[in-house]
């Protein structure tokens, strides 16, 4: 079943926002707060964070970013100079560090090539998949692109609004076609989804006090 209408998806957004408040993504220098205008350093930090956050928690990413920050490496020139093995050691807290060091190096090569930062070009960079590309475009470059992740699929399939095995593009189209095209809303909605997945809609959901239970197919079936 697709999203029924615009009001349903907007209603869920409103409920999540009422419940949790603004999330202030993306954190820069570990500070949350929805900066309206980002400078180049901040954009760069978001891009590196988006690569480091693959398959790990933000706490681990922040430790890796702190190591880069303390070594004054959070800029493309310095990261271009550093040896990949040294980089891998510095970002070890984020896990999969050898792979991630290579991904960062490939991303730096891409930035230095001065190719346009488009979804298509980002997806051609080794190690950058759809979720990472869209996170970079939405959070660093403030493009109107909704980020889909495993949490989004889990919550919206449990709500009964999409199939569990829906693919990335299929679910992204549903958000794009049911929401006002506005990067601020896309930014906030994705952050709220992550928050909700952590607070209530875990692998083993805590449905009884969930703010979305009255709209949720899983809840109706289970209780
Ligand atoms: S009611 Fe349960 S399954 Fe439904 S959104 Fe809430 S926590 Fe997830």
mmCIF file of C-alpha atoms and ligand atoms in Angstrom:
data_model
loop_
_atom_site.group_PDB
_atom_site.id
_atom_site.type_symbol
_atom_site.label_atom_id
_atom_site.label_comp_id
_atom_site.label_asym_id
_atom_site.label_seq_id
_atom_site.Cartn_x
_atom_site.Cartn_y
_atom_site.Cartn_z
ATOM 1 C CA UNK A 1 0.000 0.000 0.000
ATOM 2 C CA UNK A 2 1.319 3.403 -0.893
ATOM 3 C CA UNK A 3 1.045 6.493 1.247
ATOM 4 C CA UNK A 4 -2.689 7.232 1.162
ATOM 5 C CA UNK A 5 -2.469 10.943 0.771
ATOM 6 C CA UNK A 6 -0.446 13.958 1.576
ATOM 7 C CA UNK A 7 -2.112 14.421 4.965
ATOM 8 C CA UNK A 8 -0.985 10.991 6.221
ATOM 9 C CA UNK A 9 2.716 11.519 5.755
ATOM 10 C CA UNK A 10 2.499 15.130 6.892
ATOM 11 C CA UNK A 11 0.492 14.011 9.930
ATOM 12 C CA UNK A 12 3.226 11.587 10.934
ATOM 13 C CA UNK A 13 5.832 14.317 10.542
ATOM 14 C CA UNK A 14 3.769 16.651 12.747
ATOM 15 C CA UNK A 15 3.340 13.973 15.408
ATOM 16 C CA UNK A 16 7.042 13.175 15.474
ATOM 17 C CA UNK A 17 7.945 16.840 15.619
ATOM 18 C CA UNK A 18 5.467 17.441 18.473
ATOM 19 C CA UNK A 19 6.898 14.461 20.329
ATOM 20 C CA UNK A 20 10.619 15.015 19.912
ATOM 21 C CA UNK A 21 11.063 18.637 18.828
ATOM 22 C CA UNK A 22 13.612 19.827 16.293
ATOM 23 C CA UNK A 23 16.659 17.589 16.073
ATOM 24 C CA UNK A 24 19.098 20.219 14.785
ATOM 25 C CA UNK A 25 20.860 17.974 12.285
ATOM 26 C CA UNK A 26 23.546 17.657 10.994
ATOM 27 C CA UNK A 27 25.843 17.942 14.047
ATOM 28 C CA UNK A 28 28.959 19.992 13.336
ATOM 29 C CA UNK A 29 31.833 19.808 15.792
ATOM 30 C CA UNK A 30 29.414 17.666 17.799
ATOM 31 C CA UNK A 31 26.997 20.592 18.157
ATOM 32 C CA UNK A 32 23.362 20.314 17.037
ATOM 33 C CA UNK A 33 21.476 23.366 15.856
ATOM 34 C CA UNK A 34 20.266 23.627 12.232
ATOM 35 C CA UNK A 35 22.688 26.218 10.852
ATOM 36 C CA UNK A 36 21.003 28.018 7.963
ATOM 37 C CA UNK A 37 24.164 28.854 6.054
ATOM 38 C CA UNK A 38 27.060 26.419 6.084
ATOM 39 C CA UNK A 39 30.609 27.411 5.278
ATOM 40 C CA UNK A 40 32.902 25.176 3.204
ATOM 41 C CA UNK A 41 34.597 23.637 6.268
ATOM 42 C CA UNK A 42 31.259 22.711 7.770
ATOM 43 C CA UNK A 43 30.067 21.193 4.501
ATOM 44 C CA UNK A 44 33.271 19.195 4.308
ATOM 45 C CA UNK A 45 32.871 17.892 7.856
ATOM 46 C CA UNK A 46 29.318 16.754 7.033
ATOM 47 C CA UNK A 47 30.554 14.885 3.933
ATOM 48 C CA UNK A 48 33.256 13.064 5.906
ATOM 49 C CA UNK A 49 30.758 12.310 8.690
ATOM 50 C CA UNK A 50 28.333 10.882 6.120
ATOM 51 C CA UNK A 51 31.007 8.429 4.960
ATOM 52 C CA UNK A 52 32.137 7.558 8.477
ATOM 53 C CA UNK A 53 28.596 6.891 9.704
ATOM 54 C CA UNK A 54 28.118 3.917 7.376
ATOM 55 C CA UNK A 55 27.314 0.889 9.580
ATOM 56 C CA UNK A 56 28.118 2.531 12.886
ATOM 57 C CA UNK A 57 26.659 4.779 15.568
ATOM 58 C CA UNK A 58 27.192 8.523 15.657
ATOM 59 C CA UNK A 59 29.193 8.265 18.910
ATOM 60 C CA UNK A 60 31.833 6.262 17.066
ATOM 61 C CA UNK A 61 31.816 8.722 14.170
ATOM 62 C CA UNK A 62 32.346 11.610 16.557
ATOM 63 C CA UNK A 63 35.395 9.885 18.051
ATOM 64 C CA UNK A 64 36.880 9.454 14.573
ATOM 65 C CA UNK A 65 36.051 13.068 13.637
ATOM 66 C CA UNK A 66 37.644 14.268 16.873
ATOM 67 C CA UNK A 67 40.880 12.496 15.928
ATOM 68 C CA UNK A 68 40.827 14.208 12.530
ATOM 69 C CA UNK A 69 39.968 17.565 14.093
ATOM 70 C CA UNK A 70 42.722 17.306 16.707
ATOM 71 C CA UNK A 71 45.229 16.563 13.962
ATOM 72 C CA UNK A 72 43.935 19.483 11.868
ATOM 73 C CA UNK A 73 42.994 17.097 9.092
ATOM 74 C CA UNK A 74 39.422 18.118 8.468
ATOM 75 C CA UNK A 75 40.088 19.700 5.098
ATOM 76 C CA UNK A 76 40.542 18.235 1.663
ATOM 77 C CA UNK A 77 44.161 19.362 1.161
ATOM 78 C CA UNK A 78 45.365 17.680 4.358
ATOM 79 C CA UNK A 79 43.321 14.555 3.781
ATOM 80 C CA UNK A 80 44.733 14.402 0.285
ATOM 81 C CA UNK A 81 48.283 14.482 1.668
ATOM 82 C CA UNK A 82 47.897 11.949 4.468
ATOM 83 C CA UNK A 83 48.807 8.358 3.814
ATOM 84 C CA UNK A 84 45.773 6.033 3.640
ATOM 85 C CA UNK A 85 47.108 3.738 6.389
ATOM 86 C CA UNK A 86 47.639 6.645 8.789
ATOM 87 C CA UNK A 87 44.139 7.858 7.998
ATOM 88 C CA UNK A 88 42.756 4.383 8.705
ATOM 89 C CA UNK A 89 44.366 4.442 12.161
ATOM 90 C CA UNK A 90 42.887 7.834 12.987
ATOM 91 C CA UNK A 91 39.371 6.826 12.000
ATOM 92 C CA UNK A 92 39.551 3.410 13.678
ATOM 93 C CA UNK A 93 36.750 4.208 16.188
ATOM 94 C CA UNK A 94 34.250 4.364 13.301
ATOM 95 C CA UNK A 95 34.819 0.694 12.353
ATOM 96 C CA UNK A 96 35.548 -0.727 8.871
ATOM 97 C CA UNK A 97 38.364 1.809 9.002
ATOM 98 C CA UNK A 98 40.508 0.489 6.150
ATOM 99 C CA UNK A 99 37.546 0.571 3.788
ATOM 100 C CA UNK A 100 36.439 3.956 5.060
ATOM 101 C CA UNK A 101 39.938 5.411 4.665
ATOM 102 C CA UNK A 102 39.856 4.339 1.025
ATOM 103 C CA UNK A 103 36.359 5.770 0.602
ATOM 104 C CA UNK A 104 37.478 9.105 2.043
ATOM 105 C CA UNK A 105 40.509 9.149 -0.245
ATOM 106 C CA UNK A 106 38.290 8.426 -3.274
ATOM 107 C CA UNK A 107 35.913 11.188 -2.197
ATOM 108 C CA UNK A 108 38.801 13.650 -1.855
ATOM 109 C CA UNK A 109 39.975 12.754 -5.371
ATOM 110 C CA UNK A 110 36.461 13.470 -6.576
ATOM 111 C CA UNK A 111 36.403 16.879 -4.839
ATOM 112 C CA UNK A 112 39.807 17.772 -6.252
ATOM 113 C CA UNK A 113 38.640 16.818 -9.762
ATOM 114 C CA UNK A 114 36.131 19.679 -9.393
ATOM 115 C CA UNK A 115 33.374 17.596 -10.965
ATOM 116 C CA UNK A 116 29.941 18.941 -10.212
ATOM 117 C CA UNK A 117 28.480 17.628 -6.948
ATOM 118 C CA UNK A 118 25.473 15.787 -8.327
ATOM 119 C CA UNK A 119 23.855 12.544 -7.217
ATOM 120 C CA UNK A 120 25.012 10.802 -10.362
ATOM 121 C CA UNK A 121 28.620 11.897 -9.918
ATOM 122 C CA UNK A 122 28.652 11.022 -6.215
ATOM 123 C CA UNK A 123 27.310 7.544 -6.968
ATOM 124 C CA UNK A 124 30.260 7.032 -9.292
ATOM 125 C CA UNK A 125 32.695 7.527 -6.403
ATOM 126 C CA UNK A 126 33.870 4.198 -4.959
ATOM 127 C CA UNK A 127 32.223 3.549 -1.595
ATOM 128 C CA UNK A 128 29.443 6.107 -1.912
ATOM 129 C CA UNK A 129 26.015 4.535 -2.137
ATOM 130 C CA UNK A 130 22.580 6.092 -2.303
ATOM 131 C CA UNK A 131 22.140 6.810 1.403
ATOM 132 C CA UNK A 132 25.579 8.436 1.702
ATOM 133 C CA UNK A 133 25.174 10.425 -1.525
ATOM 134 C CA UNK A 134 21.753 11.680 -0.455
ATOM 135 C CA UNK A 135 22.989 12.544 3.057
ATOM 136 C CA UNK A 136 25.794 14.610 1.515
ATOM 137 C CA UNK A 137 23.415 16.336 -0.887
ATOM 138 C CA UNK A 138 20.722 17.061 1.699
ATOM 139 C CA UNK A 139 22.753 17.920 4.779
ATOM 140 C CA UNK A 140 25.895 19.495 3.312
ATOM 141 C CA UNK A 141 24.562 20.994 0.078
ATOM 142 C CA UNK A 142 20.929 21.562 1.166
ATOM 143 C CA UNK A 143 19.481 19.875 -1.925
ATOM 144 C CA UNK A 144 15.869 18.731 -1.951
ATOM 145 C CA UNK A 145 16.593 15.012 -1.605
ATOM 146 C CA UNK A 146 15.045 12.745 1.003
ATOM 147 C CA UNK A 147 17.416 10.311 2.711
ATOM 148 C CA UNK A 148 16.168 6.740 3.059
ATOM 149 C CA UNK A 149 17.724 4.323 5.513
ATOM 150 C CA UNK A 150 16.928 1.039 7.224
ATOM 151 C CA UNK A 151 15.029 2.912 9.955
ATOM 152 C CA UNK A 152 12.757 4.570 7.382
ATOM 153 C CA UNK A 153 11.925 1.223 5.800
ATOM 154 C CA UNK A 154 11.322 -0.380 9.185
ATOM 155 C CA UNK A 155 9.005 2.317 10.525
ATOM 156 C CA UNK A 156 6.992 2.954 7.365
ATOM 157 C CA UNK A 157 6.518 -0.730 6.605
ATOM 158 C CA UNK A 158 5.318 -1.339 10.176
ATOM 159 C CA UNK A 159 2.963 1.604 9.859
ATOM 160 C CA UNK A 160 1.559 -0.207 6.809
ATOM 161 C CA UNK A 161 2.582 2.510 4.371
ATOM 162 C CA UNK A 162 4.989 0.514 2.246
ATOM 163 C CA UNK A 163 6.185 -3.038 1.760
ATOM 164 C CA UNK A 164 9.032 -4.291 3.927
ATOM 165 C CA UNK A 165 11.154 -5.043 0.876
ATOM 166 C CA UNK A 166 10.530 -1.744 -0.916
ATOM 167 C CA UNK A 167 13.659 -0.533 -2.655
ATOM 168 C CA UNK A 168 15.470 2.728 -1.941
ATOM 169 C CA UNK A 169 14.121 4.621 -4.941
ATOM 170 C CA UNK A 170 10.579 3.367 -4.452
ATOM 171 C CA UNK A 171 10.401 4.690 -0.909
ATOM 172 C CA UNK A 172 12.225 7.906 -1.764
ATOM 173 C CA UNK A 173 9.687 8.655 -4.524
ATOM 174 C CA UNK A 174 6.864 8.286 -2.003
ATOM 175 C CA UNK A 175 8.414 10.936 0.246
ATOM 176 C CA UNK A 176 9.225 13.215 -2.672
ATOM 177 C CA UNK A 177 5.714 12.994 -4.062
ATOM 178 C CA UNK A 178 3.897 13.399 -0.751
ATOM 179 C CA UNK A 179 5.881 16.178 0.896
ATOM 180 C CA UNK A 180 6.377 19.801 0.052
ATOM 181 C CA UNK A 181 9.757 20.034 -1.670
ATOM 182 C CA UNK A 182 11.743 21.739 1.012
ATOM 183 C CA UNK A 183 15.176 20.710 2.195
ATOM 184 C CA UNK A 184 14.448 21.911 5.740
ATOM 185 C CA UNK A 185 11.482 19.544 6.023
ATOM 186 C CA UNK A 186 13.464 16.689 4.456
ATOM 187 C CA UNK A 187 16.303 17.386 6.894
ATOM 188 C CA UNK A 188 14.039 17.396 9.941
ATOM 189 C CA UNK A 189 11.879 14.452 8.875
ATOM 190 C CA UNK A 190 14.816 12.107 8.367
ATOM 191 C CA UNK A 191 16.340 13.133 11.712
ATOM 192 C CA UNK A 192 12.978 12.531 13.432
ATOM 193 C CA UNK A 193 12.712 9.082 11.844
ATOM 194 C CA UNK A 194 16.131 8.161 13.239
ATOM 195 C CA UNK A 195 15.108 9.476 16.667
ATOM 196 C CA UNK A 196 11.843 7.509 16.609
ATOM 197 C CA UNK A 197 13.610 4.315 15.546
ATOM 198 C CA UNK A 198 15.906 4.662 18.528
ATOM 199 C CA UNK A 199 13.260 5.660 21.067
ATOM 200 C CA UNK A 200 10.389 3.298 20.183
ATOM 201 C CA UNK A 201 10.576 1.528 16.845
ATOM 202 C CA UNK A 202 13.621 -0.603 17.629
ATOM 203 C CA UNK A 203 14.130 -4.060 16.167
ATOM 204 C CA UNK A 204 11.926 -5.153 19.064
ATOM 205 C CA UNK A 205 9.418 -2.282 19.069
ATOM 206 C CA UNK A 206 8.127 -0.645 22.245
ATOM 207 C CA UNK A 207 4.631 -0.099 20.892
ATOM 208 C CA UNK A 208 2.556 0.463 24.013
ATOM 209 C CA UNK A 209 3.609 4.073 24.539
ATOM 210 C CA UNK A 210 4.537 4.873 20.945
ATOM 211 C CA UNK A 211 3.192 8.213 19.709
ATOM 212 C CA UNK A 212 2.395 6.635 16.310
ATOM 213 C CA UNK A 213 0.489 3.615 17.639
ATOM 214 C CA UNK A 214 -2.947 4.899 16.555
ATOM 215 C CA UNK A 215 -1.723 5.058 12.964
ATOM 216 C CA UNK A 216 0.218 1.818 12.993
ATOM 217 C CA UNK A 217 -0.781 -1.402 11.255
ATOM 218 C CA UNK A 218 1.751 -3.445 13.261
ATOM 219 C CA UNK A 219 0.255 -2.115 16.508
ATOM 220 C CA UNK A 220 -3.307 -2.959 15.378
ATOM 221 C CA UNK A 221 -2.275 -6.464 14.419
ATOM 222 C CA UNK A 222 -0.289 -7.115 17.585
ATOM 223 C CA UNK A 223 -2.438 -5.590 20.354
HETATM 224 S S1 LIG B 1 3.458 1.327 17.234
HETATM 225 FE FE1 LIG B 1 5.236 -0.018 17.372
HETATM 226 S S2 LIG B 1 5.654 -0.733 15.303
HETATM 227 FE FE2 LIG B 1 4.279 1.036 15.177
HETATM 228 S S3 LIG B 1 5.639 2.795 14.863
HETATM 229 FE FE3 LIG B 1 5.295 2.612 17.052
HETATM 230 S S4 LIG B 1 6.957 1.337 17.862
HETATM 231 FE FE4 LIG B 1 6.931 1.111 15.616
#
